[in-house]
Amino acid sequence: MSFEVNIKNPKTRRVLVIDDDKDSMEILLEPLRWEGYDARGVSSEEEAHKLIESWTPHVVILDWMAPSMAGLRVLKAVRERLAHVSCVFVSENSSTEAIIEALDSGADDYIVKPFVPLELLARIRTQLRIRDLNEQLLYANERLKELVDTDDLTGLYNMRSLYQRLDFEMERARRFNRDVCVVMMDMDYFKTVNDGHDHLFGSYVLSEVGKIIRACTRNIDIPARYGGDEFLVVLTETNHEGAMHFCQRLRESIERTTFKNGEDSIQLTASLGFAITVPGEVLSARELVRRADHALYDAKRGGRNQVSYHKPEKSKVVELNPAASKRKRAAG
């Protein structure tokens, strides 16, 4: 993975100068304004805290602010609240002890007065480049996390990440006495896709099914690819009626779709089964998935292209809307 440093408009860079000597502050602000930065100066610890909170600078330039040594307190406060802000000490104190103390307290650089303005600007540019690289690294890490959590083909969650989320949702449901529903869906006669077409077309179909599922789910739902042509959706805060409505809408959306890619096209159906948590019942995530899977099996056994649900009163799967006869093969 490569990183490119894009040169940003200096006007978008916010630089805060904190110095209790106003003449010294102006000497620092002048070259920053030459460079085109959005530079502001304050002379007290209180002003600094207010501006840092409301303005969120990219770079903070500060001194010891004698005799109270408020500069170190400000530095530590900035580090606690804004971890990725660059902090540069600019001071007349050139002792080794002072430099070490400032750097150990969280300063990114230390410049001794009097300084050369061009060198100050070069050091600020260096801090901004480091900041940009850190931002890119954070973004890359987020993207990597997304890749780890999602299925490459469909863009839905994979099973590794889904069980973590399902465990959390079930714990939350127990705490607040809410329902959690697991929906299992399997494409009917998907083998005909690979038998009558190449495997690239089969991958295309699964990718399109993933898009249909995403279009049918809410932001608070958790859609995942279970494996092969099986999919799982966690519906949060959904009762039996809502779960049935979702499943029928998803089933009908797939039935109405013609999957077409180049010269290959096919129409398919899907079978669905769902299970909902029972208030007061201590149930694991895997057991809820198992119940939904049993309901899916019943939908398959009953003729496919239908929805079944798990009925806990009788501890068995109950079929809904059974087909009058077995469906013809989707490819046929």
Short mmCIF file of C-alpha atoms in Angstrom, two decimals:
data_model
loop_
_atom_site.label_atom_id
_atom_site.label_comp_id
_atom_site.label_asym_id
_atom_site.label_seq_id
_atom_site.Cartn_x
_atom_site.Cartn_y
_atom_site.Cartn_z
CA MET A 1 0.00 0.00 0.00
CA SER A 2 1.52 3.35 -1.04
CA PHE A 3 0.89 6.79 0.40
CA GLU A 4 0.91 10.00 -1.58
CA VAL A 5 1.21 13.38 0.08
CA ASN A 6 -1.22 15.75 -1.60
CA ILE A 7 -0.33 19.42 -1.29
CA LYS A 8 -3.25 21.11 0.40
CA ASN A 9 -4.20 24.76 0.14
CA PRO A 10 -2.35 26.64 2.94
CA LYS A 11 -5.59 28.50 3.71
CA THR A 12 -7.07 25.22 4.96
CA ARG A 13 -4.24 24.79 7.50
CA ARG A 14 -5.02 26.12 10.97
CA VAL A 15 -2.01 27.17 13.05
CA LEU A 16 -2.38 28.42 16.63
CA VAL A 17 0.38 30.44 18.30
CA ILE A 18 0.34 30.63 22.12
CA ASP A 19 2.75 33.17 23.63
CA ASP A 20 2.32 35.47 26.63
CA ASP A 21 4.64 38.03 24.97
CA LYS A 22 2.52 39.74 22.29
CA ASP A 23 5.54 41.10 20.40
CA SER A 24 7.02 37.60 20.24
CA MET A 25 3.63 36.27 19.12
CA GLU A 26 3.51 38.69 16.19
CA ILE A 27 7.03 37.70 15.14
CA LEU A 28 5.78 34.09 14.91
CA LEU A 29 2.50 34.94 13.20
CA GLU A 30 4.06 37.07 10.45
CA PRO A 31 5.87 34.32 8.48
CA LEU A 32 2.90 31.97 8.97
CA ARG A 33 0.65 34.52 7.31
CA TRP A 34 3.20 34.97 4.51
CA GLU A 35 2.85 31.27 3.82
CA GLY A 36 -0.94 31.71 3.64
CA TYR A 37 -1.87 29.70 6.73
CA ASP A 38 -4.96 30.48 8.75
CA ALA A 39 -2.87 31.60 11.74
CA ARG A 40 -4.23 32.92 15.03
CA GLY A 41 -2.55 33.94 18.27
CA VAL A 42 -3.55 33.98 21.94
CA SER A 43 -1.60 35.14 24.99
CA SER A 44 -3.22 33.24 27.87
CA GLU A 45 -3.85 29.67 28.91
CA GLU A 46 -7.60 30.28 29.16
CA GLU A 47 -7.81 31.74 25.63
CA ALA A 48 -5.78 28.82 24.33
CA HIS A 49 -8.16 26.21 25.78
CA LYS A 50 -11.23 27.99 24.37
CA LEU A 51 -9.77 28.28 20.87
CA ILE A 52 -8.43 24.73 20.81
CA GLU A 53 -11.89 23.46 21.76
CA SER A 54 -13.81 25.50 19.17
CA TRP A 55 -11.31 25.86 16.32
CA THR A 56 -9.33 22.57 16.40
CA PRO A 57 -5.94 23.70 15.02
CA HIS A 58 -3.68 21.45 12.95
CA VAL A 59 -0.47 22.83 14.48
CA VAL A 60 0.05 24.47 17.88
CA ILE A 61 3.15 26.64 18.45
CA LEU A 62 3.81 27.46 22.10
CA ASP A 63 6.40 28.63 24.65
CA TRP A 64 6.93 27.97 28.34
CA MET A 65 4.76 31.00 29.24
CA ALA A 66 6.86 31.91 32.33
CA PRO A 67 6.65 32.18 35.25
CA SER A 68 3.70 29.75 35.59
CA MET A 69 5.01 27.31 32.98
CA ALA A 70 1.48 27.20 31.51
CA GLY A 71 2.94 26.09 28.18
CA LEU A 72 3.55 22.59 29.50
CA ARG A 73 0.03 22.38 30.91
CA VAL A 74 -1.44 23.48 27.59
CA LEU A 75 0.74 20.95 25.78
CA LYS A 76 -0.46 18.10 27.99
CA ALA A 77 -4.10 19.21 27.62
CA VAL A 78 -3.75 19.32 23.82
CA ARG A 79 -2.25 15.83 23.79
CA GLU A 80 -5.10 14.46 25.91
CA ARG A 81 -7.84 15.96 23.71
CA LEU A 82 -6.31 16.10 20.24
CA ALA A 83 -3.84 13.28 19.79
CA HIS A 84 -3.02 14.07 16.14
CA VAL A 85 -2.33 17.81 16.50
CA SER A 86 1.31 18.75 15.93
CA CYS A 87 2.85 20.71 18.82
CA VAL A 88 6.01 22.77 18.30
CA PHE A 89 7.85 24.54 21.13
CA VAL A 90 9.55 27.83 20.18
CA SER A 91 11.56 29.24 23.08
CA GLU A 92 14.62 31.23 24.11
CA ASN A 93 15.48 28.46 26.55
CA SER A 94 18.15 26.45 24.75
CA SER A 95 19.17 24.21 27.66
CA THR A 96 19.29 20.48 27.04
CA GLU A 97 17.08 19.91 30.09
CA ALA A 98 14.34 22.21 28.72
CA ILE A 99 14.40 20.59 25.28
CA ILE A 100 14.20 17.09 26.78
CA GLU A 101 11.34 18.07 29.11
CA ALA A 102 9.30 19.61 26.28
CA LEU A 103 9.83 16.65 23.94
CA ASP A 104 9.10 14.11 26.68
CA SER A 105 5.91 16.02 27.53
CA GLY A 106 4.58 15.55 24.00
CA ALA A 107 6.14 18.25 21.80
CA ASP A 108 6.88 17.15 18.23
CA ASP A 109 9.67 19.68 17.68
CA TYR A 110 11.66 22.33 19.55
CA ILE A 111 12.97 25.53 17.94
CA VAL A 112 15.30 27.89 19.77
CA LYS A 113 14.85 31.67 19.48
CA PRO A 114 16.00 33.64 17.63
CA PHE A 115 14.96 31.56 14.64
CA VAL A 116 15.17 31.92 10.88
CA PRO A 117 11.60 32.40 9.52
CA LEU A 118 12.21 30.15 6.51
CA GLU A 119 13.42 27.37 8.80
CA LEU A 120 10.31 27.79 10.97
CA LEU A 121 8.11 27.43 7.89
CA ALA A 122 10.03 24.36 6.74
CA ARG A 123 9.54 22.72 10.13
CA ILE A 124 5.81 23.54 10.08
CA ARG A 125 5.52 22.02 6.59
CA THR A 126 7.23 18.89 7.92
CA GLN A 127 4.71 18.62 10.75
CA LEU A 128 1.83 19.02 8.31
CA ARG A 129 3.25 16.30 6.05
CA ILE A 130 3.48 13.95 9.03
CA ARG A 131 -0.10 14.84 9.96
CA ASP A 132 -1.30 14.09 6.41
CA LEU A 133 0.48 10.73 6.41
CA ASN A 134 -1.12 9.87 9.77
CA GLU A 135 -4.55 10.72 8.35
CA GLN A 136 -3.91 8.50 5.34
CA LEU A 137 -2.74 5.70 7.63
CA LEU A 138 -5.88 5.97 9.76
CA TYR A 139 -8.03 5.89 6.61
CA ALA A 140 -6.11 2.88 5.29
CA ASN A 141 -6.58 1.06 8.59
CA GLU A 142 -10.32 1.71 8.45
CA ARG A 143 -10.45 0.36 4.91
CA LEU A 144 -8.48 -2.74 5.95
CA LYS A 145 -10.92 -3.31 8.81
CA GLU A 146 -13.80 -3.08 6.34
CA LEU A 147 -12.09 -5.62 4.09
CA VAL A 148 -11.57 -8.00 7.02
CA ASP A 149 -15.21 -7.65 8.10
CA THR A 150 -16.87 -7.91 4.68
CA ASP A 151 -17.29 -10.49 1.97
CA ASP A 152 -15.32 -9.51 -1.15
CA LEU A 153 -17.96 -10.65 -3.61
CA THR A 154 -21.15 -9.20 -2.14
CA GLY A 155 -19.91 -6.39 0.10
CA LEU A 156 -22.00 -7.83 2.95
CA TYR A 157 -20.57 -8.82 6.33
CA ASN A 158 -18.79 -12.14 6.55
CA MET A 159 -19.65 -14.69 9.23
CA ARG A 160 -16.64 -13.83 11.40
CA SER A 161 -17.80 -10.27 11.90
CA LEU A 162 -21.51 -11.15 11.91
CA TYR A 163 -21.39 -13.36 15.00
CA GLN A 164 -19.62 -10.59 16.92
CA ARG A 165 -22.42 -8.18 16.02
CA LEU A 166 -25.16 -10.73 16.65
CA ASP A 167 -23.79 -11.49 20.13
CA PHE A 168 -23.85 -7.77 20.90
CA GLU A 169 -27.41 -7.31 19.57
CA MET A 170 -28.73 -10.25 21.55
CA GLU A 171 -27.15 -8.94 24.74
CA ARG A 172 -28.67 -5.53 24.09
CA ALA A 173 -32.05 -7.12 23.37
CA ARG A 174 -31.97 -9.01 26.69
CA ARG A 175 -31.09 -5.83 28.57
CA PHE A 176 -33.87 -3.74 27.03
CA ASN A 177 -36.40 -6.54 26.44
CA ARG A 178 -36.38 -6.18 22.65
CA ASP A 179 -36.65 -8.66 19.78
CA VAL A 180 -33.85 -9.88 17.56
CA CYS A 181 -34.64 -11.82 14.39
CA VAL A 182 -32.31 -13.95 12.29
CA VAL A 183 -33.27 -14.57 8.67
CA MET A 184 -31.61 -17.33 6.65
CA MET A 185 -31.96 -17.23 2.87
CA ASP A 186 -30.83 -19.72 0.25
CA MET A 187 -31.06 -19.34 -3.52
CA ASP A 188 -33.23 -22.08 -5.07
CA TYR A 189 -31.53 -24.44 -7.52
CA PHE A 190 -28.44 -22.27 -7.67
CA LYS A 191 -26.56 -25.23 -9.10
CA THR A 192 -28.33 -24.54 -12.41
CA VAL A 193 -26.49 -21.22 -12.64
CA ASN A 194 -23.08 -22.88 -12.57
CA ASP A 195 -24.21 -25.84 -14.68
CA GLY A 196 -25.70 -23.72 -17.46
CA HIS A 197 -23.26 -20.80 -17.31
CA ASP A 198 -19.67 -20.16 -16.33
CA HIS A 199 -18.63 -19.51 -12.75
CA LEU A 200 -18.05 -15.82 -13.46
CA PHE A 201 -21.77 -15.50 -14.12
CA GLY A 202 -22.50 -17.28 -10.83
CA SER A 203 -20.32 -14.73 -9.05
CA TYR A 204 -22.15 -11.93 -10.82
CA VAL A 205 -25.51 -13.31 -9.65
CA LEU A 206 -24.35 -13.52 -6.03
CA SER A 207 -23.03 -9.97 -6.23
CA GLU A 208 -26.42 -8.75 -7.51
CA VAL A 209 -28.24 -10.68 -4.78
CA GLY A 210 -26.04 -8.85 -2.28
CA LYS A 211 -27.22 -5.53 -3.75
CA ILE A 212 -30.88 -6.60 -3.49
CA ILE A 213 -30.39 -7.56 0.16
CA ARG A 214 -28.73 -4.23 0.96
CA ALA A 215 -31.61 -2.39 -0.75
CA CYS A 216 -34.14 -4.24 1.43
CA THR A 217 -32.38 -3.76 4.78
CA ARG A 218 -32.29 -0.79 7.11
CA ASN A 219 -29.12 0.84 8.40
CA ILE A 220 -29.61 -0.85 11.77
CA ASP A 221 -29.90 -4.34 10.24
CA ILE A 222 -26.90 -6.64 9.71
CA PRO A 223 -26.78 -8.43 6.32
CA ALA A 224 -24.14 -11.11 5.76
CA ARG A 225 -23.11 -13.80 3.32
CA TYR A 226 -23.30 -17.09 5.19
CA GLY A 227 -21.43 -19.06 2.57
CA GLY A 228 -21.95 -20.17 -1.04
CA ASP A 229 -25.41 -18.98 -2.07
CA GLU A 230 -26.70 -18.71 1.51
CA PHE A 231 -27.26 -15.37 3.21
CA LEU A 232 -28.11 -14.31 6.74
CA VAL A 233 -29.72 -11.07 7.91
CA VAL A 234 -30.06 -9.91 11.51
CA LEU A 235 -33.14 -7.71 11.98
CA THR A 236 -33.06 -5.64 15.14
CA GLU A 237 -36.13 -4.49 17.05
CA THR A 238 -38.42 -6.40 14.65
CA ASN A 239 -41.49 -8.40 15.64
CA HIS A 240 -43.01 -11.38 13.82
CA GLU A 241 -45.11 -9.23 11.48
CA GLY A 242 -42.16 -7.02 10.56
CA ALA A 243 -39.92 -10.03 9.95
CA MET A 244 -42.53 -11.64 7.71
CA HIS A 245 -42.97 -8.42 5.74
CA PHE A 246 -39.20 -8.14 5.24
CA CYS A 247 -38.83 -11.76 4.11
CA GLN A 248 -41.71 -11.59 1.64
CA ARG A 249 -40.44 -8.32 0.20
CA LEU A 250 -36.95 -9.75 -0.23
CA ARG A 251 -38.29 -12.98 -1.75
CA GLU A 252 -40.46 -11.06 -4.23
CA SER A 253 -37.59 -8.72 -5.16
CA ILE A 254 -35.43 -11.68 -6.12
CA GLU A 255 -38.26 -13.41 -7.98
CA ARG A 256 -38.89 -10.27 -10.09
CA THR A 257 -35.22 -9.82 -11.00
CA THR A 258 -33.72 -11.02 -14.27
CA PHE A 259 -30.01 -11.54 -13.66
CA LYS A 260 -28.38 -10.56 -16.94
CA ASN A 261 -24.70 -10.12 -17.70
CA GLY A 262 -23.67 -10.04 -21.36
CA GLU A 263 -25.33 -12.93 -23.17
CA ASP A 264 -26.07 -14.80 -19.93
CA SER A 265 -29.36 -14.28 -18.13
CA ILE A 266 -31.47 -16.20 -15.65
CA GLN A 267 -34.39 -15.79 -13.27
CA LEU A 268 -34.16 -17.32 -9.82
CA THR A 269 -36.15 -17.67 -6.63
CA ALA A 270 -35.12 -17.88 -2.99
CA SER A 271 -36.33 -19.66 0.14
CA LEU A 272 -36.24 -17.98 3.52
CA GLY A 273 -36.61 -19.02 7.15
CA PHE A 274 -36.50 -16.87 10.24
CA ALA A 275 -36.44 -17.17 14.02
CA ILE A 276 -37.07 -14.50 16.68
CA THR A 277 -35.83 -14.38 20.23
CA VAL A 278 -38.34 -15.28 22.94
CA PRO A 279 -38.61 -12.82 25.90
CA GLY A 280 -37.05 -14.29 29.02
CA GLU A 281 -35.35 -17.15 27.17
CA VAL A 282 -31.59 -17.46 27.52
CA LEU A 283 -30.46 -18.16 23.97
CA SER A 284 -27.08 -18.12 22.27
CA ALA A 285 -26.49 -16.46 18.93
CA ARG A 286 -25.64 -19.79 17.32
CA GLU A 287 -28.83 -21.39 18.62
CA LEU A 288 -30.90 -18.57 17.11
CA VAL A 289 -29.11 -19.07 13.79
CA ARG A 290 -29.73 -22.83 14.05
CA ARG A 291 -33.48 -22.23 14.50
CA ALA A 292 -33.56 -19.95 11.47
CA ASP A 293 -31.65 -22.58 9.50
CA HIS A 294 -34.23 -25.21 10.43
CA ALA A 295 -36.98 -22.86 9.24
CA LEU A 296 -35.11 -22.40 5.95
CA TYR A 297 -34.89 -26.18 5.56
CA ASP A 298 -38.64 -26.43 6.04
CA ALA A 299 -39.21 -23.80 3.33
CA LYS A 300 -37.02 -25.84 0.98
CA ARG A 301 -38.79 -29.05 1.83
CA GLY A 302 -42.17 -27.42 1.34
CA GLY A 303 -41.53 -26.47 -2.28
CA ARG A 304 -39.10 -23.50 -2.24
CA ASN A 305 -39.74 -19.83 -3.07
CA GLN A 306 -41.51 -19.30 0.24
CA VAL A 307 -41.01 -18.12 3.80
CA SER A 308 -41.13 -20.31 6.92
CA TYR A 309 -40.60 -19.44 10.56
CA HIS A 310 -39.62 -21.15 13.77
CA LYS A 311 -42.49 -21.48 16.22
CA PRO A 312 -41.03 -21.86 19.73
CA GLU A 313 -44.28 -22.97 21.42
CA LYS A 314 -43.99 -26.39 19.83
CA SER A 315 -40.22 -26.29 19.44
CA LYS A 316 -40.50 -27.00 15.79
CA VAL A 317 -40.56 -25.21 12.50
CA VAL A 318 -43.94 -24.19 11.14
CA GLU A 319 -44.44 -23.66 7.44
CA LEU A 320 -46.11 -20.55 6.06
CA ASN A 321 -47.76 -20.29 2.63
CA PRO A 322 -46.82 -23.79 1.45
CA ALA A 323 -46.50 -24.18 -2.28
CA ALA A 324 -49.22 -26.11 -4.05
CA SER A 325 -46.60 -28.06 -5.90
CA LYS A 326 -42.88 -28.11 -6.19
CA ARG A 327 -41.47 -25.29 -8.31
CA LYS A 328 -39.93 -25.96 -11.64
CA ARG A 329 -36.21 -25.59 -11.80
CA ALA A 330 -35.33 -21.94 -12.06
CA ALA A 331 -33.12 -22.52 -15.06
CA GLY A 332 -35.67 -24.53 -16.88
#
